[in-house]
PDB file of C-alpha atoms in Angstrom:
ATOM      1  CA  MET A   1      -0.167  -0.119  -0.036  1.00 54.00           C
ATOM      2  CA  SER A   2       0.982   3.245  -0.614  1.00 73.00           C
ATOM      3  CA  ASP A   3       2.613   6.107   1.908  1.00 89.00           C
ATOM      4  CA  LYS A   4       0.120   9.709   0.868  1.00 93.00           C
ATOM      5  CA  ILE A   5       0.572  13.285   1.548  1.00 94.00           C
ATOM      6  CA  ILE A   6      -3.342  14.702   3.228  1.00 95.00           C
ATOM      7  CA  PHE A   7      -4.436  18.063   3.577  1.00 96.00           C
ATOM      8  CA  GLN A   8      -7.966  18.312   3.972  1.00 96.00           C
ATOM      9  CA  ASP A   9     -10.920  20.997   4.265  1.00 96.00           C
ATOM     10  CA  LEU A  10      -8.530  23.236   2.387  1.00 97.00           C
ATOM     11  CA  GLU A  11     -11.230  26.647   2.446  1.00 95.00           C
ATOM     12  CA  VAL A  12     -10.983  28.030  -1.356  1.00 95.00           C
ATOM     13  CA  THR A  13     -13.278  30.742  -3.094  1.00 93.00           C
ATOM     14  CA  THR A  14     -14.075  30.214  -6.638  1.00 93.00           C
ATOM     15  CA  MET A  15     -16.504  31.222  -8.917  1.00 88.00           C
ATOM     16  CA  LEU A  16     -18.933  28.679  -9.495  1.00 85.00           C
ATOM     17  CA  GLY A  17     -21.416  27.422 -10.733  1.00 74.00           C
ATOM     18  CA  ASN A  18     -24.311  26.677 -14.217  1.00 74.00           C
ATOM     19  CA  ASP A  19     -27.264  29.383 -12.934  1.00 71.00           C
ATOM     20  CA  VAL A  20     -26.610  32.892 -13.407  1.00 69.00           C
ATOM     21  CA  TRP A  21     -27.361  33.257  -9.367  1.00 66.00           C
ATOM     22  CA  GLU A  22     -24.374  31.064  -8.666  1.00 66.00           C
ATOM     23  CA  ARG A  23     -21.859  33.195 -10.985  1.00 68.00           C
ATOM     24  CA  LYS A  24     -22.620  36.749  -9.550  1.00 74.00           C
ATOM     25  CA  LYS A  25     -19.816  36.295  -6.505  1.00 81.00           C
ATOM     26  CA  LYS A  26     -17.424  33.438  -6.090  1.00 86.00           C
ATOM     27  CA  MET A  27     -17.894  30.760  -3.284  1.00 87.00           C
ATOM     28  CA  PRO A  28     -16.212  29.036  -0.823  1.00 91.00           C
ATOM     29  CA  LEU A  29     -15.564  25.772  -1.384  1.00 94.00           C
ATOM     30  CA  ARG A  30     -13.721  23.175   0.801  1.00 95.00           C
ATOM     31  CA  VAL A  31     -11.456  20.402  -0.825  1.00 97.00           C
ATOM     32  CA  THR A  32      -9.954  17.631   0.449  1.00 97.00           C
ATOM     33  CA  CYS A  33      -6.861  15.969  -1.085  1.00 98.00           C
ATOM     34  CA  GLU A  34      -4.814  12.214  -0.654  1.00 96.00           C
ATOM     35  CA  ILE A  35      -1.697  12.616  -2.847  1.00 96.00           C
ATOM     36  CA  HIS A  36      -0.279   8.981  -3.335  1.00 93.00           C
ATOM     37  CA  THR A  37       3.057   8.803  -2.976  1.00 91.00           C
ATOM     38  CA  SER A  38       6.145   7.380  -1.282  1.00 84.00           C
ATOM     39  CA  ILE A  39       8.579   8.907   1.752  1.00 84.00           C
ATOM     40  CA  SER A  40      10.022   6.580   2.012  1.00 79.00           C
ATOM     41  CA  ALA A  41      13.414   8.550   0.384  1.00 77.00           C
ATOM     42  CA  ALA A  42      12.188  11.904   1.904  1.00 80.00           C
ATOM     43  CA  GLY A  43      12.317   9.339   5.786  1.00 83.00           C
ATOM     44  CA  LYS A  44      15.974   8.067   5.437  1.00 83.00           C
ATOM     45  CA  THR A  45      17.276  11.238   3.979  1.00 85.00           C
ATOM     46  CA  ASP A  46      15.340  14.282   5.005  1.00 86.00           C
ATOM     47  CA  LYS A  47      15.233  16.191   2.558  1.00 80.00           C
ATOM     48  CA  ILE A  48      11.256  17.307   0.987  1.00 80.00           C
ATOM     49  CA  ASN A  49      12.549  17.115  -2.022  1.00 80.00           C
ATOM     50  CA  GLU A  50      11.858  13.295  -2.265  1.00 79.00           C
ATOM     51  CA  SER A  51       8.430  13.120  -1.613  1.00 86.00           C
ATOM     52  CA  VAL A  52       5.662  16.029  -1.990  1.00 92.00           C
ATOM     53  CA  ASN A  53       5.435  18.725  -0.933  1.00 92.00           C
ATOM     54  CA  TYR A  54       2.030  19.262   0.127  1.00 93.00           C
ATOM     55  CA  SER A  55       3.142  23.527   0.832  1.00 94.00           C
ATOM     56  CA  GLN A  56       2.540  23.415  -2.974  1.00 95.00           C
ATOM     57  CA  ALA A  57       0.259  21.586  -3.139  1.00 96.00           C
ATOM     58  CA  SER A  58      -2.399  22.992  -1.301  1.00 96.00           C
ATOM     59  CA  LYS A  59      -1.177  26.171  -2.712  1.00 96.00           C
ATOM     60  CA  ARG A  60      -1.037  25.499  -6.203  1.00 97.00           C
ATOM     61  CA  VAL A  61      -4.921  24.087  -5.699  1.00 97.00           C
ATOM     62  CA  ARG A  62      -5.900  27.739  -4.583  1.00 96.00           C
ATOM     63  CA  ALA A  63      -4.150  29.588  -6.725  1.00 96.00           C
ATOM     64  CA  PHE A  64      -5.991  27.828  -9.589  1.00 96.00           C
ATOM     65  CA  ALA A  65      -9.658  28.444  -7.243  1.00 95.00           C
ATOM     66  CA  GLU A  66      -9.286  32.268  -7.336  1.00 92.00           C
ATOM     67  CA  SER A  67      -7.763  32.759 -11.174  1.00 93.00           C
ATOM     68  CA  ASP A  68      -9.794  33.208 -14.451  1.00 87.00           C
ATOM     69  CA  HIS A  69     -10.949  29.359 -14.663  1.00 89.00           C
ATOM     70  CA  ASN A  70     -14.062  30.074 -16.761  1.00 85.00           C
ATOM     71  CA  LEU A  71     -15.357  26.075 -15.243  1.00 90.00           C
ATOM     72  CA  GLN A  72     -18.945  25.700 -14.154  1.00 87.00           C
ATOM     73  CA  SER A  73     -19.004  22.583 -13.079  1.00 89.00           C
ATOM     74  CA  LEU A  74     -17.544  21.448  -9.489  1.00 90.00           C
ATOM     75  CA  GLU A  75     -16.763  17.733 -11.468  1.00 92.00           C
ATOM     76  CA  ALA A  76     -14.715  20.031 -14.009  1.00 92.00           C
ATOM     77  CA  PHE A  77     -13.206  21.635 -11.085  1.00 95.00           C
ATOM     78  CA  SER A  78     -12.505  18.453  -9.078  1.00 95.00           C
ATOM     79  CA  GLU A  79     -10.723  17.446 -12.016  1.00 94.00           C
ATOM     80  CA  LYS A  80      -8.037  20.380 -12.587  1.00 95.00           C
ATOM     81  CA  VAL A  81      -7.456  20.182  -9.160  1.00 97.00           C
ATOM     82  CA  ALA A  82      -6.385  15.955  -8.878  1.00 96.00           C
ATOM     83  CA  SER A  83      -4.064  17.866 -12.256  1.00 95.00           C
ATOM     84  CA  GLU A  84      -2.740  20.709 -10.068  1.00 96.00           C
ATOM     85  CA  CYS A  85      -1.661  17.882  -7.533  1.00 96.00           C
ATOM     86  CA  LEU A  86      -0.092  15.358  -9.122  1.00 94.00           C
ATOM     87  CA  SER A  87       1.692  17.974 -11.447  1.00 93.00           C
ATOM     88  CA  VAL A  88       3.655  19.410  -8.397  1.00 93.00           C
ATOM     89  CA  THR A  89       6.367  16.703  -8.580  1.00 90.00           C
ATOM     90  CA  PRO A  90       6.104  12.967 -10.550  1.00 85.00           C
ATOM     91  CA  ARG A  91       6.744  11.685  -7.935  1.00 87.00           C
ATOM     92  CA  ALA A  92       2.802  12.329  -7.074  1.00 91.00           C
ATOM     93  CA  LEU A  93       1.431   9.274  -8.459  1.00 91.00           C
ATOM     94  CA  ALA A  94      -2.120   9.329  -7.882  1.00 94.00           C
ATOM     95  CA  VAL A  95      -5.145  11.719  -5.787  1.00 96.00           C
ATOM     96  CA  ARG A  96      -8.023  11.685  -4.413  1.00 96.00           C
ATOM     97  CA  VAL A  97      -9.614  14.123  -3.926  1.00 97.00           C
ATOM     98  CA  PHE A  98     -13.044  15.458  -2.733  1.00 97.00           C
ATOM     99  CA  ILE A  99     -14.336  18.319  -2.410  1.00 96.00           C
ATOM    100  CA  ARG A 100     -17.657  20.227  -0.613  1.00 92.00           C
ATOM    101  CA  LYS A 101     -20.048  22.322  -1.564  1.00 88.00           C
ATOM    102  CA  SER A 102     -22.251  23.869   0.740  1.00 81.00           C
ATOM    103  CA  ARG A 103     -26.123  25.150  -0.082  1.00 69.00           C
ATOM    104  CA  ALA A 104     -25.437  23.764  -3.860  1.00 66.00           C
ATOM    105  CA  LEU A 105     -29.101  22.610  -3.070  1.00 68.00           C
ATOM    106  CA  LEU A 106     -31.968  24.926  -1.376  1.00 68.00           C
ATOM    107  CA  HIS A 107     -32.737  21.878   1.605  1.00 75.00           C
ATOM    108  CA  ALA A 108     -29.077  20.539   1.581  1.00 74.00           C
ATOM    109  CA  GLN A 109     -26.271  20.715   3.580  1.00 78.00           C
ATOM    110  CA  HIS A 110     -23.987  20.108   0.836  1.00 86.00           C
ATOM    111  CA  VAL A 111     -23.082  18.290  -2.299  1.00 88.00           C
ATOM    112  CA  ALA A 112     -19.752  17.090  -3.093  1.00 92.00           C
ATOM    113  CA  ILE A 113     -17.091  15.333  -5.532  1.00 94.00           C
ATOM    114  CA  GLU A 114     -15.170  12.229  -5.206  1.00 96.00           C
ATOM    115  CA  ILE A 115     -12.414  11.165  -7.307  1.00 96.00           C
ATOM    116  CA  PHE A 116      -9.433   9.247  -7.502  1.00 96.00           C
ATOM    117  CA  ARG A 117      -6.667   9.784 -10.743  1.00 95.00           C
ATOM    118  CA  THR A 118      -3.343   8.361 -11.528  1.00 93.00           C
ATOM    119  CA  ARG A 119      -0.517   9.847 -13.450  1.00 89.00           C
ATOM    120  CA  GLU A 120      -1.825   8.033 -16.131  1.00 86.00           C
ATOM    121  CA  GLU A 121      -5.151   8.674 -16.028  1.00 90.00           C
ATOM    122  CA  ILE A 122      -4.125  12.781 -16.259  1.00 90.00           C
ATOM    123  CA  PHE A 123      -1.162  12.881 -18.039  1.00 85.00           C
ATOM    124  CA  GLY A 124      -0.998  10.246 -19.846  1.00 78.00           C
ATOM    125  CA  ASP A 125       2.468   7.257 -20.070  1.00 65.00           C
ATOM    126  CA  ALA A 126       3.967   8.044 -16.438  1.00 54.00           C
ATOM    127  CA  GLU A 127       7.908   6.791 -17.433  1.00 53.00           C
ATOM    128  CA  SER A 128       8.042   9.670 -20.332  1.00 54.00           C
ATOM    129  CA  GLU A 129       7.878  11.816 -17.282  1.00 61.00           C
ATOM    130  CA  TYR A 130      10.820  11.032 -15.625  1.00 65.00           C
ATOM    131  CA  VAL A 131      13.622  12.863 -16.288  1.00 62.00           C
ATOM    132  CA  ARG A 132      17.295  11.032 -15.269  1.00 63.00           C
ATOM    133  CA  ALA A 133      18.382  12.671 -12.031  1.00 64.00           C
ATOM    134  CA  GLU A 134      22.621  13.605 -12.165  1.00 67.00           C
ATOM    135  CA  GLY A 135      24.433  11.101 -12.480  1.00 73.00           C
ATOM    136  CA  GLU A 136      22.400   8.361 -12.185  1.00 74.00           C
ATOM    137  CA  SER A 137      22.522   5.709 -14.913  1.00 82.00           C
ATOM    138  CA  ASP A 138      20.174   3.736 -16.954  1.00 81.00           C
ATOM    139  CA  GLU A 139      19.606   0.825 -14.554  1.00 86.00           C
ATOM    140  CA  ASP A 140      18.682   3.415 -11.555  1.00 80.00           C
ATOM    141  CA  LEU A 141      16.641   5.734 -14.190  1.00 76.00           C
ATOM    142  CA  ALA A 142      14.454   2.130 -14.799  1.00 82.00           C
ATOM    143  CA  ARG A 143      14.012   0.590 -11.401  1.00 83.00           C
ATOM    144  CA  ARG A 144      12.650   4.461  -9.960  1.00 76.00           C
ATOM    145  CA  VAL A 145      10.261   4.380 -13.573  1.00 80.00           C
ATOM    146  CA  GLU A 146       9.131   0.126 -12.237  1.00 83.00           C
ATOM    147  CA  ALA A 147       8.924   1.501  -7.935  1.00 81.00           C
ATOM    148  CA  ALA A 148       6.687   4.371  -9.497  1.00 80.00           C
ATOM    149  CA  LYS A 149       4.210   1.760 -11.784  1.00 82.00           C
ATOM    150  CA  LYS A 150       4.815  -1.088  -8.291  1.00 84.00           C
ATOM    151  CA  GLU A 151       3.133   2.344  -6.438  1.00 84.00           C
ATOM    152  CA  ILE A 152       0.076   3.720  -8.791  1.00 86.00           C
ATOM    153  CA  ALA A 153      -0.783   0.107  -8.458  1.00 87.00           C
ATOM    154  CA  ALA A 154      -0.719  -0.042  -4.839  1.00 86.00           C
ATOM    155  CA  ALA A 155      -2.611   3.358  -4.580  1.00 88.00           C
ATOM    156  CA  THR A 156      -5.353   2.384  -7.197  1.00 89.00           C
ATOM    157  CA  ARG A 157      -5.796  -1.340  -5.714  1.00 88.00           C
ATOM    158  CA  SER A 158      -6.075   1.134  -2.116  1.00 86.00           C
ATOM    159  CA  ALA A 159      -9.085   3.211  -3.604  1.00 89.00           C
ATOM    160  CA  GLY A 160     -11.463   0.668  -4.211  1.00 89.00           C
ATOM    161  CA  VAL A 161     -14.532   1.490  -6.247  1.00 90.00           C
ATOM    162  CA  LEU A 162     -13.199   5.020  -6.612  1.00 90.00           C
ATOM    163  CA  ALA A 163     -10.796   3.236  -9.031  1.00 90.00           C
ATOM    164  CA  ARG A 164     -12.982   2.536 -11.334  1.00 91.00           C
ATOM    165  CA  GLU A 165     -16.041   5.416 -10.429  1.00 94.00           C
ATOM    166  CA  ASP A 166     -17.023   8.648  -9.525  1.00 95.00           C
ATOM    167  CA  HIS A 167     -18.540   9.804  -6.528  1.00 95.00           C
ATOM    168  CA  ILE A 168     -21.484  12.622  -6.665  1.00 92.00           C
ATOM    169  CA  ILE A 169     -22.775  13.007  -3.036  1.00 91.00           C
ATOM    170  CA  VAL A 170     -25.725  14.976  -1.501  1.00 90.00           C
ATOM    171  CA  GLN A 171     -25.604  15.290   2.243  1.00 88.00           C
ATOM    172  CA  ARG A 172     -28.065  15.660   4.551  1.00 84.00           C
ATOM    173  CA  LEU A 173     -30.736  16.450   2.114  1.00 86.00           C
ATOM    174  CA  SER A 174     -34.076  17.473   4.287  1.00 86.00           C
ATOM    175  CA  LEU A 175     -37.731  16.484   3.348  1.00 84.00           C
ATOM    176  CA  ASN A 176     -40.753  17.054   4.585  1.00 84.00           C
ATOM    177  CA  THR A 177     -42.662  13.934   4.737  1.00 86.00           C
ATOM    178  CA  ILE A 178     -45.463  12.130   6.043  1.00 85.00           C
ATOM    179  CA  ILE A 179     -43.765   8.221   7.368  1.00 83.00           C
ATOM    180  CA  GLY A 180     -44.075   5.632  10.018  1.00 81.00           C
ATOM    181  CA  ILE A 181     -45.530   2.813  11.060  1.00 83.00           C
ATOM    182  CA  ASN A 182     -47.727   4.493  14.608  1.00 84.00           C
ATOM    183  CA  ARG A 183     -51.139   6.250  13.849  1.00 81.00           C
ATOM    184  CA  TRP A 184     -50.175   9.071  15.847  1.00 78.00           C
ATOM    185  CA  GLU A 185     -46.505   9.761  13.689  1.00 75.00           C
ATOM    186  CA  ARG A 186     -49.151   9.957  10.524  1.00 79.00           C
ATOM    187  CA  HIS A 187     -50.691  13.216  11.542  1.00 82.00           C
ATOM    188  CA  TYR A 188     -48.252  14.959  11.251  1.00 85.00           C
ATOM    189  CA  LYS A 189     -45.402  15.905   8.873  1.00 87.00           C
ATOM    190  CA  GLN A 190     -41.756  15.407   9.863  1.00 85.00           C
ATOM    191  CA  VAL A 191     -38.456  16.282   8.274  1.00 86.00           C
ATOM    192  CA  VAL A 192     -35.806  13.199   6.976  1.00 88.00           C
ATOM    193  CA  ASN A 193     -32.536  13.631   6.371  1.00 90.00           C
ATOM    194  CA  ILE A 194     -30.993  11.585   3.537  1.00 90.00           C
ATOM    195  CA  ASP A 195     -27.953  11.206   2.244  1.00 91.00           C
ATOM    196  CA  LEU A 196     -27.412  10.185  -1.150  1.00 88.00           C
ATOM    197  CA  THR A 197     -24.401   9.591  -3.057  1.00 93.00           C
ATOM    198  CA  LEU A 198     -24.376   8.915  -6.865  1.00 91.00           C
ATOM    199  CA  CYS A 199     -22.137   6.689  -8.680  1.00 94.00           C
ATOM    200  CA  CYS A 200     -20.653   7.217 -11.992  1.00 92.00           C
ATOM    201  CA  GLU A 201     -18.728   4.746 -14.406  1.00 87.00           C
ATOM    202  CA  LYS A 202     -15.216   6.623 -15.553  1.00 81.00           C
ATOM    203  CA  LEU A 203     -15.583   6.898 -19.036  1.00 59.00           C
ATOM    204  CA  PRO A 204     -12.650   5.311 -21.029  1.00 55.00           C
ATOM    205  CA  LEU A 205      -9.484   7.272 -21.937  1.00 48.00           C
ATOM    206  CA  PRO A 206      -9.768   8.658 -25.134  1.00 46.00           C
ATOM    207  CA  ASP A 207      -7.500   6.680 -27.300  1.00 48.00           C
ATOM    208  CA  ASP A 208      -4.510   9.065 -29.266  1.00 43.00           C
ATOM    209  CA  ASN A 209      -3.889   7.315 -32.073  1.00 42.00           C
ATOM    210  CA  ALA A 210      -7.625   7.358 -32.652  1.00 39.00           C
TER     211      ALA A 210
END
C-alpha cells in the first residue's frame, strides 16, 4: 500500500456554477486531497524534494481556484484540482480529491464530488515524465520508473471502487414527509434527512491514435 500526503478541508473561494445566481460572486469550497506517493526516501534523507511538498500542492490548488478559470461544473473543477496536485512532482503518483460545496441545493447541507486519478489518467504514460537525475544510470532510472508503477498499482488497489467510478454526493437532504407505522406518527409531517451517493462509471481514456 502506498503512502499518502494529505491536506484536509482546504477552504478556497472560486466562481463556479451553471446558474446565473451562482456566478454573481465567488463561493467557498472545502477541498481535501490525498496524494499517493512513497515517503521512504524522504524519511531516510530528510529532504522534502524526495517526497511531495504539501505546501506547494495546496498553494497550486488555491491559486487555480482563485484564477479566472471559467469552469462551471464541480466535476470539471475536481479534475483540474487532481491535475494541479499531480503536477507538483513526478513523485505524486495518484490522488483522491473530495470537494464540498455548501448550499448548492436549497434543502441540502452540501453537495460533493469524490474522484481518484492516477498519473496515467491525467498525463498519459508515466515513464515519459521521468527526467534522469544527475549521475543516474540507465539501470537506476529503470528501477525508479518500475517502482513508481508498482506504487501506482498499489494506490489503485487501495482506492477500491473509486478506481472505477466517481461519486456525486448529496448530504443531509432535508425532506418533510409523512412516515411511520404508528397512527400518531402519521398525523403530521416530520423532517427526514437523507444522504445520497450517486456512483458514475468512469469514461474510458481517449485513444490518441484513434
